[in-house]
Amino acid sequence: MRSLLNTLRLTLKELSAIRRDRVMVALIIYVFTAATWLVSNAASTEIRDLAVAVVDEDRSPLSHRLTDAIRPPLFAEPEVLSPAEAARAQDEGRYVLVLSIPPGFERDLRAGQAPALMVLVDATAMAQAGNGAAFLQRLLADELQRYADPGGGASDPVDVVFRNRFNPNLTATWFTSVMQLMNNVTILTLILSGAAMIREREQGTIEHVLVMPVRPHEIVLSKILATGLVILLASISSLVAVIHWGLGVPVTDSLGLYALGAAVYVISVGSIGLLLATFTRNMGQFGLLVIPVIIVMLLLSGGMTPMESMPDWMQVAVGIVSPAPHFVAFAQSVLYRDAGLALVAGELLRMAAMAAVALAVVLVRFRKVLAG
């Protein structure tokens, strides 16, 4: 009981320190409101108003028909250019796609030959180039099919019907908003937990804490609990106010289960932040050390690229050393698919195990730092 009271008092002290730090409070508010909103709306891989140019060397009714088929909202109104103008414009980065219709295209098609359409793709815009080229290819194929069979009598032997679950309209905002929230939780938990320790050293208040009748584990737990409580409340508020109400993302009603998983996650990430802080002496060193850790955790979390696209050994390694992929899988299952506790218990247990190991390591390391 005495240890719990000491931890509670130290946690209140940490919360008071956070409250007095106006820059930190402003940063937390900005990250979980404006930053989440801006990134969710701006960072989109959806194809919309994609710049397309057409080099029409056929000048036939079919070539005009194909040009007219390229229309908003997927594509901007295409501009007809000469070959030299199109090459120069794509070199300048003004067009992602350039459709080239060769001379005699309609004549050759009517003669039963197999004329070719060429699409030049600016592959430096990877997501837009890949998706845009696929959409344009499908659009041209459908238009040529209608031209060859105006009555629509021919049909495929198999009718494949797609039904998109959990995101029927394939709206990128539904995905990017929640993933941005996950990234914010990871970044701020790592930085704030480590900064709490560095701040004590730089201000010289760590000596005051050491002369108090408290134990090292009470100090560590108080810093993790204070940081975790602030981040947890901020993330839930952002999920409801910004993502659900503001962006219209239909997250499920499993906020209680999400809060449980997020609490376990912030404990594990906060422990990592404190562990990194024990290897540094000031905020400059801590910043240089935490940046590569944040980059690796975010890029290999499954929130930016699918885990299945990584090599098998990488998936295993990341799943062992980082709690981020487990939290991303947990959050997507709970918020999107309305998964119950039974379905996400495995991810919760893995995060809890990582939190326990991280806490044990940081306690051992923290005792060595205090002894030094």
CSV table of C-alpha atoms in Angstrom, one decimal:
chain,number,residue,atom,x,y,z
A,1,MET,CA,0.0,0.0,0.0
A,2,ARG,CA,2.8,2.4,0.8
A,3,SER,CA,4.5,1.7,-2.5
A,4,LEU,CA,1.2,2.4,-4.3
A,5,LEU,CA,0.8,5.7,-2.5
A,6,ASN,CA,4.3,6.7,-3.4
A,7,THR,CA,3.7,5.8,-7.0
A,8,LEU,CA,0.5,7.8,-7.0
A,9,ARG,CA,2.2,10.9,-5.5
A,10,LEU,CA,5.0,10.7,-8.0
A,11,THR,CA,2.5,10.3,-10.8
A,12,LEU,CA,0.7,13.4,-9.6
A,13,LYS,CA,4.0,15.2,-9.6
A,14,GLU,CA,4.7,14.2,-13.2
A,15,LEU,CA,1.2,15.3,-14.3
A,16,SER,CA,1.8,18.6,-12.6
A,17,ALA,CA,5.1,19.0,-14.5
A,18,ILE,CA,3.4,18.2,-17.8
A,19,ARG,CA,0.6,20.7,-17.0
A,20,ARG,CA,3.1,23.5,-16.3
A,21,ASP,CA,5.0,22.8,-19.6
A,22,ARG,CA,2.8,24.9,-21.9
A,23,VAL,CA,4.9,24.0,-25.0
A,24,MET,CA,4.4,20.3,-24.3
A,25,VAL,CA,0.6,20.7,-23.7
A,26,ALA,CA,0.3,22.7,-26.9
A,27,LEU,CA,2.2,20.0,-28.8
A,28,ILE,CA,0.0,17.3,-27.5
A,29,ILE,CA,-3.2,19.2,-28.4
A,30,TYR,CA,-1.9,20.1,-31.9
A,31,VAL,CA,-0.7,16.5,-32.7
A,32,PHE,CA,-4.0,14.9,-31.8
A,33,THR,CA,-6.2,17.5,-33.4
A,34,ALA,CA,-4.9,19.6,-36.3
A,35,ALA,CA,-2.0,17.3,-37.3
A,36,THR,CA,-4.3,14.3,-37.4
A,37,TRP,CA,-6.9,16.2,-39.4
A,38,LEU,CA,-4.4,17.6,-41.9
A,39,VAL,CA,-2.5,14.4,-42.5
A,40,SER,CA,-5.7,12.3,-42.9
A,41,ASN,CA,-7.0,14.7,-45.6
A,42,ALA,CA,-3.8,15.5,-47.4
A,43,ALA,CA,-1.8,12.3,-47.3
A,44,SER,CA,-4.0,10.2,-49.6
A,45,THR,CA,-3.1,7.6,-52.2
A,46,GLU,CA,-6.5,7.7,-53.8
A,47,ILE,CA,-6.6,8.5,-57.5
A,48,ARG,CA,-8.4,11.9,-58.0
A,49,ASP,CA,-7.8,14.5,-60.7
A,50,LEU,CA,-4.7,12.7,-62.0
A,51,ALA,CA,-2.9,14.7,-64.7
A,52,VAL,CA,-3.1,13.0,-68.1
A,53,ALA,CA,-1.9,14.1,-71.5
A,54,VAL,CA,-2.9,12.5,-74.8
A,55,VAL,CA,-0.8,12.3,-78.0
A,56,ASP,CA,-3.4,11.7,-80.7
A,57,GLU,CA,-1.7,10.8,-83.9
A,58,ASP,CA,-4.7,9.0,-85.3
A,59,ARG,CA,-7.3,11.8,-85.2
A,60,SER,CA,-10.1,9.3,-85.7
A,61,PRO,CA,-13.6,9.1,-84.1
A,62,LEU,CA,-12.3,6.3,-81.9
A,63,SER,CA,-9.3,8.3,-80.7
A,64,HIS,CA,-11.6,11.2,-79.8
A,65,ARG,CA,-13.8,8.7,-78.0
A,66,LEU,CA,-11.0,7.3,-76.0
A,67,THR,CA,-9.8,10.9,-75.1
A,68,ASP,CA,-13.4,11.9,-74.0
A,69,ALA,CA,-13.6,8.8,-71.8
A,70,ILE,CA,-10.8,10.2,-69.6
A,71,ARG,CA,-12.8,12.4,-67.3
A,72,PRO,CA,-13.1,13.5,-63.7
A,73,PRO,CA,-13.2,12.6,-60.9
A,74,LEU,CA,-10.5,10.0,-61.3
A,75,PHE,CA,-8.6,12.0,-64.0
A,76,ALA,CA,-8.3,15.7,-64.8
A,77,GLU,CA,-9.5,16.9,-68.2
A,78,PRO,CA,-6.8,15.5,-70.6
A,79,GLU,CA,-4.8,17.8,-72.7
A,80,VAL,CA,-3.9,16.9,-76.3
A,81,LEU,CA,-0.3,17.5,-77.1
A,82,SER,CA,2.2,16.7,-79.8
A,83,PRO,CA,4.8,14.0,-79.1
A,84,ALA,CA,7.5,16.6,-78.4
A,85,GLU,CA,5.3,18.7,-76.1
A,86,ALA,CA,4.2,15.6,-74.2
A,87,ALA,CA,7.8,14.4,-73.7
A,88,ARG,CA,8.9,17.9,-72.4
A,89,ALA,CA,5.9,18.2,-70.1
A,90,GLN,CA,6.5,14.8,-68.6
A,91,ASP,CA,10.2,15.6,-68.1
A,92,GLU,CA,9.0,18.7,-66.2
A,93,GLY,CA,6.7,16.5,-64.0
A,94,ARG,CA,3.4,18.1,-65.2
A,95,TYR,CA,1.8,14.8,-66.2
A,96,VAL,CA,1.8,11.4,-64.5
A,97,LEU,CA,0.3,9.6,-67.5
A,98,VAL,CA,0.7,10.2,-71.2
A,99,LEU,CA,-1.5,8.2,-73.5
A,100,SER,CA,-0.1,7.8,-77.0
A,101,ILE,CA,-2.5,6.7,-79.8
A,102,PRO,CA,-0.5,5.7,-83.0
A,103,PRO,CA,-1.5,6.7,-86.5
A,104,GLY,CA,-4.1,4.4,-88.2
A,105,PHE,CA,-5.2,2.9,-84.8
A,106,GLU,CA,-8.9,2.7,-85.7
A,107,ARG,CA,-8.2,1.5,-89.2
A,108,ASP,CA,-6.0,-1.3,-88.0
A,109,LEU,CA,-8.5,-2.3,-85.3
A,110,ARG,CA,-11.3,-2.6,-87.9
A,111,ALA,CA,-9.0,-4.6,-90.1
A,112,GLY,CA,-8.7,-7.2,-87.4
A,113,GLN,CA,-5.1,-6.4,-86.5
A,114,ALA,CA,-3.8,-5.9,-83.0
A,115,PRO,CA,-2.7,-2.3,-82.7
A,116,ALA,CA,-1.1,-1.1,-79.5
A,117,LEU,CA,-1.8,1.8,-77.3
A,118,MET,CA,1.2,3.1,-75.3
A,119,VAL,CA,0.9,4.7,-71.8
A,120,LEU,CA,4.0,6.5,-70.5
A,121,VAL,CA,4.0,6.5,-66.7
A,122,ASP,CA,6.0,8.8,-64.5
A,123,ALA,CA,7.0,6.2,-62.0
A,124,THR,CA,8.5,8.6,-59.5
A,125,ALA,CA,5.0,9.1,-58.2
A,126,MET,CA,4.7,5.4,-57.3
A,127,ALA,CA,1.3,5.1,-55.7
A,128,GLN,CA,-0.4,7.4,-58.2
A,129,ALA,CA,1.5,5.9,-61.1
A,130,GLY,CA,0.6,2.3,-60.3
A,131,ASN,CA,-3.0,2.8,-59.4
A,132,GLY,CA,-3.6,5.5,-62.1
A,133,ALA,CA,-2.1,3.3,-64.8
A,134,ALA,CA,-4.3,0.3,-63.7
A,135,PHE,CA,-7.4,2.5,-63.7
A,136,LEU,CA,-6.6,4.0,-67.2
A,137,GLN,CA,-5.9,0.6,-68.6
A,138,ARG,CA,-9.3,-0.7,-67.4
A,139,LEU,CA,-11.0,2.5,-68.6
A,140,LEU,CA,-9.5,2.1,-72.2
A,141,ALA,CA,-10.3,-1.7,-72.2
A,142,ASP,CA,-14.0,-1.0,-71.3
A,143,GLU,CA,-14.3,1.7,-73.9
A,144,LEU,CA,-12.7,-0.5,-76.7
A,145,GLN,CA,-15.1,-3.3,-75.6
A,146,ARG,CA,-18.1,-1.1,-76.1
A,147,TYR,CA,-16.7,0.1,-79.4
A,148,ALA,CA,-16.3,-3.5,-80.7
A,149,ASP,CA,-19.6,-4.7,-79.3
A,150,PRO,CA,-22.1,-1.7,-79.3
A,151,GLY,CA,-25.0,-3.9,-78.4
A,152,GLY,CA,-23.3,-5.5,-75.4
A,153,GLY,CA,-24.3,-8.9,-76.5
A,154,ALA,CA,-21.0,-10.6,-75.6
A,155,SER,CA,-20.5,-11.4,-71.9
A,156,ASP,CA,-17.9,-13.1,-69.8
A,157,PRO,CA,-18.5,-16.7,-68.9
A,158,VAL,CA,-18.1,-15.9,-65.2
A,159,ASP,CA,-19.4,-12.8,-63.4
A,160,VAL,CA,-17.1,-11.8,-60.6
A,161,VAL,CA,-18.7,-9.6,-58.0
A,162,PHE,CA,-16.6,-7.7,-55.5
A,163,ARG,CA,-17.9,-6.6,-52.2
A,164,ASN,CA,-15.7,-4.3,-50.1
A,165,ARG,CA,-16.1,-5.0,-46.4
A,166,PHE,CA,-15.3,-2.6,-43.6
A,167,ASN,CA,-14.6,0.2,-46.1
A,168,PRO,CA,-17.2,-0.1,-48.9
A,169,ASN,CA,-16.2,3.0,-50.8
A,170,LEU,CA,-12.4,2.4,-50.4
A,171,THR,CA,-12.0,5.8,-48.8
A,172,ALA,CA,-8.4,6.3,-47.9
A,173,THR,CA,-9.2,8.7,-45.1
A,174,TRP,CA,-10.7,5.9,-43.1
A,175,PHE,CA,-7.4,4.2,-43.1
A,176,THR,CA,-4.9,7.1,-42.9
A,177,SER,CA,-6.7,8.8,-40.0
A,178,VAL,CA,-6.6,5.8,-37.7
A,179,MET,CA,-3.0,5.0,-38.7
A,180,GLN,CA,-2.0,8.6,-38.1
A,181,LEU,CA,-3.4,8.3,-34.6
A,182,MET,CA,-1.4,5.1,-34.0
A,183,ASN,CA,1.8,6.9,-35.2
A,184,ASN,CA,1.0,9.9,-32.9
A,185,VAL,CA,0.6,7.6,-29.9
A,186,THR,CA,4.0,5.9,-30.7
A,187,ILE,CA,6.0,9.1,-31.3
A,188,LEU,CA,4.7,11.1,-28.4
A,189,THR,CA,4.9,8.2,-25.9
A,190,LEU,CA,8.5,7.5,-26.8
A,191,ILE,CA,9.5,11.2,-26.7
A,192,LEU,CA,7.6,12.3,-23.6
A,193,SER,CA,8.5,9.3,-21.4
A,194,GLY,CA,12.2,9.7,-22.2
A,195,ALA,CA,12.0,13.5,-21.9
A,196,ALA,CA,10.6,13.2,-18.4
A,197,MET,CA,13.8,11.5,-17.3
A,198,ILE,CA,16.1,13.8,-19.2
A,199,ARG,CA,14.3,16.8,-17.7
A,200,GLU,CA,14.9,15.6,-14.2
A,201,ARG,CA,18.6,15.3,-15.0
A,202,GLU,CA,19.0,18.7,-16.7
A,203,GLN,CA,17.0,20.6,-14.0
A,204,GLY,CA,18.8,18.8,-11.2
A,205,THR,CA,15.6,17.6,-9.6
A,206,ILE,CA,16.5,13.9,-9.8
A,207,GLU,CA,18.7,14.3,-6.7
A,208,HIS,CA,15.6,15.6,-4.8
A,209,VAL,CA,13.7,12.5,-5.8
A,210,LEU,CA,16.5,10.2,-4.8
A,211,VAL,CA,16.7,11.5,-1.3
A,212,MET,CA,12.9,10.9,-0.9
A,213,PRO,CA,11.8,7.6,0.7
A,214,VAL,CA,10.9,6.1,-2.7
A,215,ARG,CA,12.2,3.1,-4.6
A,216,PRO,CA,13.4,3.0,-8.2
A,217,HIS,CA,10.5,1.1,-9.5
A,218,GLU,CA,8.1,3.7,-8.1
A,219,ILE,CA,9.9,6.4,-10.0
A,220,VAL,CA,9.8,4.5,-13.2
A,221,LEU,CA,6.2,3.5,-12.9
A,222,SER,CA,5.1,7.1,-12.1
A,223,LYS,CA,6.8,8.5,-15.2
A,224,ILE,CA,5.2,5.8,-17.4
A,225,LEU,CA,1.8,6.2,-15.8
A,226,ALA,CA,1.7,9.9,-16.1
A,227,THR,CA,2.8,10.0,-19.7
A,228,GLY,CA,0.6,7.0,-20.6
A,229,LEU,CA,-2.5,8.6,-19.0
A,230,VAL,CA,-2.0,11.8,-20.9
A,231,ILE,CA,-1.5,10.1,-24.2
A,232,LEU,CA,-4.3,7.6,-23.7
A,233,LEU,CA,-6.9,10.4,-22.9
A,234,ALA,CA,-5.6,12.5,-25.8
A,235,SER,CA,-5.8,9.5,-28.3
A,236,ILE,CA,-9.4,8.5,-27.2
A,237,SER,CA,-10.5,12.2,-27.5
A,238,SER,CA,-8.9,12.5,-30.9
A,239,LEU,CA,-10.5,9.2,-32.0
A,240,VAL,CA,-14.0,10.4,-31.0
A,241,ALA,CA,-13.9,14.1,-31.8
A,242,VAL,CA,-11.5,14.3,-34.8
A,243,ILE,CA,-11.7,11.0,-36.5
A,244,HIS,CA,-15.3,9.9,-35.8
A,245,TRP,CA,-17.1,13.2,-35.6
A,246,GLY,CA,-14.9,15.4,-37.7
A,247,LEU,CA,-13.8,13.1,-40.5
A,248,GLY,CA,-16.9,10.8,-40.4
A,249,VAL,CA,-14.9,7.6,-40.0
A,250,PRO,CA,-17.4,5.0,-38.6
A,251,VAL,CA,-15.3,3.5,-35.9
A,252,THR,CA,-17.1,0.9,-33.8
A,253,ASP,CA,-18.4,1.3,-30.3
A,254,SER,CA,-15.5,-0.8,-28.8
A,255,LEU,CA,-13.8,2.2,-27.2
A,256,GLY,CA,-13.4,0.3,-23.9
A,257,LEU,CA,-11.5,-2.5,-25.5
A,258,TYR,CA,-9.4,0.0,-27.6
A,259,ALA,CA,-8.6,1.9,-24.4
A,260,LEU,CA,-7.4,-1.4,-22.8
A,261,GLY,CA,-5.1,-2.2,-25.7
A,262,ALA,CA,-3.8,1.4,-26.0
A,263,ALA,CA,-3.0,1.4,-22.2
A,264,VAL,CA,-0.9,-1.8,-22.6
A,265,TYR,CA,0.8,-0.3,-25.6
A,266,VAL,CA,1.7,3.0,-24.1
A,267,ILE,CA,3.2,1.1,-21.1
A,268,SER,CA,5.5,-0.9,-23.4
A,269,VAL,CA,6.5,2.1,-25.6
A,270,GLY,CA,7.0,4.3,-22.5
A,271,SER,CA,9.3,1.7,-21.1
A,272,ILE,CA,11.3,1.8,-24.3
A,273,GLY,CA,11.5,5.6,-24.1
A,274,LEU,CA,12.8,5.4,-20.6
A,275,LEU,CA,15.3,2.8,-21.5
A,276,LEU,CA,16.7,4.9,-24.3
A,277,ALA,CA,16.9,7.9,-21.9
A,278,THR,CA,19.1,5.9,-19.6
A,279,PHE,CA,21.8,5.8,-22.3
A,280,THR,CA,21.8,9.5,-22.8
A,281,ARG,CA,22.7,12.6,-20.8
A,282,ASN,CA,20.8,15.4,-22.4
A,283,MET,CA,17.9,16.0,-24.8
A,284,GLY,CA,20.2,16.4,-27.8
A,285,GLN,CA,21.6,12.9,-27.4
A,286,PHE,CA,18.2,11.5,-26.6
A,287,GLY,CA,16.7,13.1,-29.8
A,288,LEU,CA,19.5,11.5,-32.0
A,289,LEU,CA,18.9,8.1,-30.4
A,290,VAL,CA,15.1,8.1,-30.5
A,291,ILE,CA,14.7,9.3,-34.1
A,292,PRO,CA,15.9,6.1,-35.8
A,293,VAL,CA,13.9,4.0,-33.3
A,294,ILE,CA,10.8,5.9,-34.2
A,295,ILE,CA,11.4,5.5,-38.0
A,296,VAL,CA,11.9,1.8,-37.7
A,297,MET,CA,8.9,1.3,-35.5
A,298,LEU,CA,6.6,3.3,-37.8
A,299,LEU,CA,7.8,1.9,-41.1
A,300,LEU,CA,7.7,-1.7,-39.9
A,301,SER,CA,4.5,-1.5,-37.9
A,302,GLY,CA,2.2,-2.6,-40.8
A,303,GLY,CA,0.5,0.8,-40.7
A,304,MET,CA,2.2,2.1,-43.8
A,305,THR,CA,3.0,-1.0,-45.7
A,306,PRO,CA,1.4,-4.5,-45.2
A,307,MET,CA,3.3,-6.9,-43.0
A,308,GLU,CA,2.9,-9.5,-45.7
A,309,SER,CA,5.1,-7.5,-48.1
A,310,MET,CA,8.1,-7.9,-45.7
A,311,PRO,CA,10.4,-10.9,-45.8
A,312,ASP,CA,9.4,-13.7,-43.5
A,313,TRP,CA,12.4,-13.3,-41.2
A,314,MET,CA,11.7,-9.5,-40.9
A,315,GLN,CA,8.0,-10.2,-39.9
A,316,VAL,CA,9.2,-12.6,-37.1
A,317,ALA,CA,12.0,-10.2,-35.9
A,318,VAL,CA,9.7,-7.1,-35.8
A,319,GLY,CA,7.0,-9.1,-34.0
A,320,ILE,CA,9.5,-10.0,-31.3
A,321,VAL,CA,11.2,-6.7,-30.6
A,322,SER,CA,8.5,-4.1,-31.4
A,323,PRO,CA,5.0,-3.8,-30.0
A,324,ALA,CA,3.9,-1.5,-32.8
A,325,PRO,CA,2.7,-4.2,-35.3
A,326,HIS,CA,0.7,-5.9,-32.6
A,327,PHE,CA,-1.0,-2.6,-31.7
A,328,VAL,CA,-1.8,-1.8,-35.4
A,329,ALA,CA,-3.3,-5.2,-35.9
A,330,PHE,CA,-5.2,-4.9,-32.6
A,331,ALA,CA,-6.5,-1.4,-33.4
A,332,GLN,CA,-7.6,-2.3,-36.9
A,333,SER,CA,-9.5,-5.3,-35.7
A,334,VAL,CA,-11.3,-3.5,-32.9
A,335,LEU,CA,-12.0,-0.2,-34.6
A,336,TYR,CA,-12.8,-1.4,-38.1
A,337,ARG,CA,-14.0,-5.0,-37.8
A,338,ASP,CA,-15.6,-4.7,-34.3
A,339,ALA,CA,-13.6,-7.6,-33.0
A,340,GLY,CA,-14.2,-8.8,-29.5
A,341,LEU,CA,-11.8,-9.7,-26.8
A,342,ALA,CA,-11.5,-13.3,-27.9
A,343,LEU,CA,-10.2,-12.3,-31.3
A,344,VAL,CA,-7.6,-9.8,-30.2
A,345,ALA,CA,-6.5,-11.6,-27.0
A,346,GLY,CA,-3.4,-12.9,-28.7
A,347,GLU,CA,-2.2,-9.4,-29.6
A,348,LEU,CA,-3.0,-8.1,-26.2
A,349,LEU,CA,-1.0,-10.8,-24.5
A,350,ARG,CA,2.0,-10.2,-26.8
A,351,MET,CA,1.9,-6.5,-26.0
A,352,ALA,CA,1.6,-7.2,-22.3
A,353,ALA,CA,4.6,-9.6,-22.5
A,354,MET,CA,6.6,-7.0,-24.3
A,355,ALA,CA,5.6,-4.4,-21.7
A,356,ALA,CA,6.7,-6.7,-18.8
A,357,VAL,CA,10.0,-7.4,-20.4
A,358,ALA,CA,10.6,-3.7,-21.2
A,359,LEU,CA,9.7,-2.7,-17.7
A,360,ALA,CA,12.1,-5.3,-16.2
A,361,VAL,CA,15.0,-4.2,-18.5
A,362,VAL,CA,14.4,-0.5,-17.8
A,363,LEU,CA,14.3,-1.1,-14.0
A,364,VAL,CA,17.6,-2.9,-14.1
A,365,ARG,CA,19.1,-0.2,-16.3
A,366,PHE,CA,17.6,2.6,-14.1
A,367,ARG,CA,19.2,1.1,-11.0
A,368,LYS,CA,22.6,1.1,-12.7
A,369,VAL,CA,22.2,4.8,-13.7
A,370,LEU,CA,21.2,5.8,-10.2
A,371,ALA,CA,24.1,3.8,-8.7
A,372,GLY,CA,26.4,5.7,-11.1
